[in-house]
Each structure stands twice: as structure tokens, then as C-alpha cells.
Tab-separated table of C-alpha atoms in Angstrom:
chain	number	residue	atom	x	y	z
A	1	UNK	CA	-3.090	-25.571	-36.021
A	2	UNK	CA	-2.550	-28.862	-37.504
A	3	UNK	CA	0.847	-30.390	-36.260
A	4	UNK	CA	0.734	-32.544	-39.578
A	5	UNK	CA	1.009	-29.463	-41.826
A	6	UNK	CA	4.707	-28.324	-40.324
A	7	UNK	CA	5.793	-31.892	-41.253
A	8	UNK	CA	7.855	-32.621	-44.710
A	9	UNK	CA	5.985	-34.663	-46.674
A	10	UNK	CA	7.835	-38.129	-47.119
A	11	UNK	CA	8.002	-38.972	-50.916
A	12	UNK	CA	7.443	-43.132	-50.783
A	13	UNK	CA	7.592	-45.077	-53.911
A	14	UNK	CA	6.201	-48.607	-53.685
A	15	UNK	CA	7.183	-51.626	-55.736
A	16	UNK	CA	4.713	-54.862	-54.759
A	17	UNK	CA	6.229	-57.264	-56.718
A	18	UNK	CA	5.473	-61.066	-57.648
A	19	UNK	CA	9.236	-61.640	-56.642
A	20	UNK	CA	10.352	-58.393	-54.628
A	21	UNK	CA	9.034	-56.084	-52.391
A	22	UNK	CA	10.745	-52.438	-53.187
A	23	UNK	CA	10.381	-49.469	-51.311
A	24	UNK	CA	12.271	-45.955	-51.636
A	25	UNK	CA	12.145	-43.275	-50.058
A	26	UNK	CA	13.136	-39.690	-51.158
A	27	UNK	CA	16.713	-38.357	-50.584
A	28	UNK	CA	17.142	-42.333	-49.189
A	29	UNK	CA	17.191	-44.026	-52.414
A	30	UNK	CA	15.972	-47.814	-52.199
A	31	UNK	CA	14.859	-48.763	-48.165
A	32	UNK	CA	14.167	-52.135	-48.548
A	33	UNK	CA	14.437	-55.052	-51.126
A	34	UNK	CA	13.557	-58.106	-50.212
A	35	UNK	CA	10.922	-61.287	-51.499
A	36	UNK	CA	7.537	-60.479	-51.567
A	37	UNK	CA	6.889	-62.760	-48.678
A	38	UNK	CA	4.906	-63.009	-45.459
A	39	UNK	CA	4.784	-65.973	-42.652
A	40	UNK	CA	1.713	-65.685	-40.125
A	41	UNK	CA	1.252	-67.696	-36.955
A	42	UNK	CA	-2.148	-69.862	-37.804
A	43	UNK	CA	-3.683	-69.582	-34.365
A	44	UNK	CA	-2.763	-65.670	-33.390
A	45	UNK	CA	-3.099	-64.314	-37.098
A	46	UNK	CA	0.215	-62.741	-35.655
A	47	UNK	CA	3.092	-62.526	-38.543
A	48	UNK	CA	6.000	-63.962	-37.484
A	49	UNK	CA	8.251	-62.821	-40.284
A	50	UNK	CA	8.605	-60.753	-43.809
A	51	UNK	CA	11.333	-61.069	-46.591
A	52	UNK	CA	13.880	-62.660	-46.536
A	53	UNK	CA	13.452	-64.544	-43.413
A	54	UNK	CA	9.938	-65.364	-44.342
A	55	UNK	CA	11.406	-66.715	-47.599
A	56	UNK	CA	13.691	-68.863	-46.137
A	57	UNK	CA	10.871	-70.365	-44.097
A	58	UNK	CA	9.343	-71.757	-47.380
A	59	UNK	CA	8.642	-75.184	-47.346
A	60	UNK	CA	10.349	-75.738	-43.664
A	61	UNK	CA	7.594	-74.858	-41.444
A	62	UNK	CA	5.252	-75.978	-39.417
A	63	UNK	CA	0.868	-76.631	-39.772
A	64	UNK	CA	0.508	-73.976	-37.047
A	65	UNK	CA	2.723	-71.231	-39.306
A	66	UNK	CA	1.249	-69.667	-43.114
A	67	UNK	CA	3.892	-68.891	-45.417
A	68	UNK	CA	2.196	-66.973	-47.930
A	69	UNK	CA	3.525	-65.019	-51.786
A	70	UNK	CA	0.400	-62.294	-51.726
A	71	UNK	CA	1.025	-61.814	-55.508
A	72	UNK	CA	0.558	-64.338	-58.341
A	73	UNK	CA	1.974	-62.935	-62.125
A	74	UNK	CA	2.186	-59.044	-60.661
A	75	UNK	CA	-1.143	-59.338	-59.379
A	76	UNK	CA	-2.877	-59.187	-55.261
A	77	UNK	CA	-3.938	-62.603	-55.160
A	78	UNK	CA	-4.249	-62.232	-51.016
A	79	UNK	CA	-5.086	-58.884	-50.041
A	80	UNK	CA	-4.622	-59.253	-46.500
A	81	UNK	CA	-1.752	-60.915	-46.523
A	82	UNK	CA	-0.590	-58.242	-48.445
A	83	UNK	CA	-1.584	-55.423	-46.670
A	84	UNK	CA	-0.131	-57.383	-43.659
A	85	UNK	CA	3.102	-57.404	-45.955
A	86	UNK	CA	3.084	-53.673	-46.618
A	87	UNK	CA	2.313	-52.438	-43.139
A	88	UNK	CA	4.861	-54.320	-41.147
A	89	UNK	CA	7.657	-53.847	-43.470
A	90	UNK	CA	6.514	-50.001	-43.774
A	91	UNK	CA	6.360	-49.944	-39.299
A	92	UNK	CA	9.931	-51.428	-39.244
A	93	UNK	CA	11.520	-48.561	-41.904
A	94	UNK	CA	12.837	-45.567	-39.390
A	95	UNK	CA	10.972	-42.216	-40.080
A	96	UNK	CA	7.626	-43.827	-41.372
A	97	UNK	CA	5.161	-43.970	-38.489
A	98	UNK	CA	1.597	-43.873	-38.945
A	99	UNK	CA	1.586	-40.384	-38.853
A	100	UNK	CA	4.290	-40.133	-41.711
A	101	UNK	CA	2.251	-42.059	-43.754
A	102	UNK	CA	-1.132	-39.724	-43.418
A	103	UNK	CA	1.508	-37.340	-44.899
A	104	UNK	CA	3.389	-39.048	-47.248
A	105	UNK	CA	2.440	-39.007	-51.150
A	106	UNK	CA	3.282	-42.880	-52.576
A	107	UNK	CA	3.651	-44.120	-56.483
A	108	UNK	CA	2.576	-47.670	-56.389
A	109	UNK	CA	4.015	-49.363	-59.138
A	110	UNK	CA	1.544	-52.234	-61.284
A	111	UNK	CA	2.700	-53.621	-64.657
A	112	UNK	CA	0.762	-52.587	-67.322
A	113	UNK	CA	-1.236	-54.994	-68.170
A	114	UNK	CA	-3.697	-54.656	-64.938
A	115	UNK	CA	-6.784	-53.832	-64.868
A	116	UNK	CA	-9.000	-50.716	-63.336
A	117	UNK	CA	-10.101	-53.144	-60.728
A	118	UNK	CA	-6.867	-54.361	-59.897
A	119	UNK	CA	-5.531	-50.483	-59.825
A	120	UNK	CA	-8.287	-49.938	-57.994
A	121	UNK	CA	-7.240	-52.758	-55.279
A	122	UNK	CA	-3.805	-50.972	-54.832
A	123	UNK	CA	-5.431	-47.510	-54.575
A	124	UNK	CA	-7.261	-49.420	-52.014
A	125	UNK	CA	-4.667	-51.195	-49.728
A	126	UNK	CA	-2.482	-47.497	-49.641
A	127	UNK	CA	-5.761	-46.275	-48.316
A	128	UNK	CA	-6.058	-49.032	-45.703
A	129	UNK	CA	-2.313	-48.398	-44.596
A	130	UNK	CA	-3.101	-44.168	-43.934
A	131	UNK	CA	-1.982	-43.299	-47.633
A	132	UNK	CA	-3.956	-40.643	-48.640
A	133	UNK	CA	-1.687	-39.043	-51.492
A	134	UNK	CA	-1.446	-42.283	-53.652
A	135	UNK	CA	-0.833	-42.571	-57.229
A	136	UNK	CA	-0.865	-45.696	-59.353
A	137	UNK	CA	2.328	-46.078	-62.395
A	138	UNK	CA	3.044	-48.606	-65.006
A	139	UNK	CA	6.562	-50.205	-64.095
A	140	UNK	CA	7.640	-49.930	-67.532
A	141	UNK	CA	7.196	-46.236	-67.622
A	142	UNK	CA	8.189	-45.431	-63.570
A	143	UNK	CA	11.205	-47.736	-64.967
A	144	UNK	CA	12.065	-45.067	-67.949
A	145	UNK	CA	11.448	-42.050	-65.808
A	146	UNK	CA	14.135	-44.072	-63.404
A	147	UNK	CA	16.762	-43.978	-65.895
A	148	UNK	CA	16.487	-40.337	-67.074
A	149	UNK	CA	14.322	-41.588	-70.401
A	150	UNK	CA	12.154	-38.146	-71.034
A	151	UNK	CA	8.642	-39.931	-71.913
A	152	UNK	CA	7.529	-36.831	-73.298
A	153	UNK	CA	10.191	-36.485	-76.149
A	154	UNK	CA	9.237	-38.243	-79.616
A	155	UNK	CA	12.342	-40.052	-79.660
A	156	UNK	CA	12.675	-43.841	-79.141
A	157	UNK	CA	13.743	-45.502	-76.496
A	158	UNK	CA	13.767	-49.043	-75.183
A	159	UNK	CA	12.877	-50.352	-72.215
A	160	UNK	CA	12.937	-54.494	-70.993
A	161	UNK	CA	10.781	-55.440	-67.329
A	162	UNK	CA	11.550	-58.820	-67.068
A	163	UNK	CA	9.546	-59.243	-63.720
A	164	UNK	CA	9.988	-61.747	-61.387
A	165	UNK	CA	5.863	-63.327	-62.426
């Protein structure tokens, strides 16, 4: 019997944005929020920090350490860095080992503007990382949903994304 199937399936939502980095988690509400940032050791490849502390190494490191923003105007400009990104803040949440992941289903939020390739790239990376139940969402309309907006209704409603790109 497959010991994955007795497991609860972990409902992920994923913001990778140009600024922030958002994760939640179902029944959690919002894990982590911090920059969209990611500092590497040169010689190793080894990161040495995400976040926040990788953000405050901007501009005060180093040659031997890469301090790198893996998203230019809500796009994956650097896909490794990243996945690298994703993956170590995802292995440093409690509860979401590799194995969680195989099992989790994950909304990846994109703005709207992006392309099938680009959607693509994102269906991609949650692949890489042991996603196999992912789902790519507009922020504008992930951002309704969010704020009890019914999308289906025929009734207007306004909603501003500002972004951080």
C-alpha cells in the first residue's frame, strides 16, 4: 500500500514575487514573507542565505559570495537561482519535506501579463521541486478570490496589484 496515500494532502499556495517571496499553507495562513532574494557561495554553489538576511547582504559582500533577485518585472529571469530560492525556503518551513511536497497540490501565482512560456517555466520549477499537483493563477484574480470577491457573479468589482516590479 502506498504510505503517501494515508497522508493529508498539504494545500501550498506560492507567491514568487519580483519583491516578495509568499508562501501559505492551508489552515496556517501566510508561512513566510520575505524578499525574493538568494546569496550563493561562488566557489561551493552552496547558498549561504534567503530573505531577509540575503537582502541585507546586498551590496555588502564579498567576490567569492552571489547575491542574486531571480525575478526581473514578475518574471524568472534566473531559474536556478530560483529554484534554489524555492527549495531551501520550502526545506526550512516545518511539515514540508520532500515527501509532503510529492503530495501537496500548489497555486503558483504569475501576473497576468505572462506568457505560456513563462507559465510554462513555473509549471516547470514546481515540477523540479516534487510538485506534481501544480496549478498556475493570475495574481489579480487569486487576489479577488482572497478577499471573498465571487469571480463568477456579473457584478463589478475592483481590484489594484501594485507589485513590487
Amino acid at each position: 500500500m502506498n504510505s503517501s496515500a494515508n497522508k493529508e494532502k498539504i494545500g501550498l499556495g506560492i507567491d514568487l514575487g519580483t519583491a516578495n517571496l509568499l508562501v501559505y499553507q492551508d489552515k496556517k495562513g501566510i508561512i513566510f514573507n520575505e524578499p525574493s532574494v538568494i546569496a550563493f557561495d561562488r566557489e561551493s554553489g552552496k547558498v549561504v542565505a534567503a530573505g531577509i538576511d540575503a537582502h541585507r547582504m546586498l551590496g555588502k559582500v564579498h567576490s567569492k559570495i552571489a547575491v542574486i533577485k531571480p525575478l526581473r518585472s514578475g518574471v524568472i529571469s534566473d531559474m536556478r537561482a530560483a529554484k534554489s530560492l524555492l527549495t531551501y525556503v520550502l526545506s526550512k518551513i516545518d511539515n514540508l519535506s520532500a515527501k509532503a511536497m510529492e503530495t501537496s497540490t500548489c497555486v503558483i501565482c504569475c501576473p497576468s501579463e505572462v506568457t505560456k512560456i513563462e507559465r510554462d517555466v513555473m509549471i516547470d520549477l514546481a515540477s523540479k521541486m516534487s510538485i506534481t499537483d501544480a496549478f498556475i493563477e493570475e495574481e489579480i484574480k487569486a487576489g479577488a478570490l482572497g478577499a471573498g470577491i465571487d469571480i463568477f457573479k456579473s457584478k463589478g468589482a475592483m481590484i489594484v496589484d501594485i507589485g513590487g516590479g
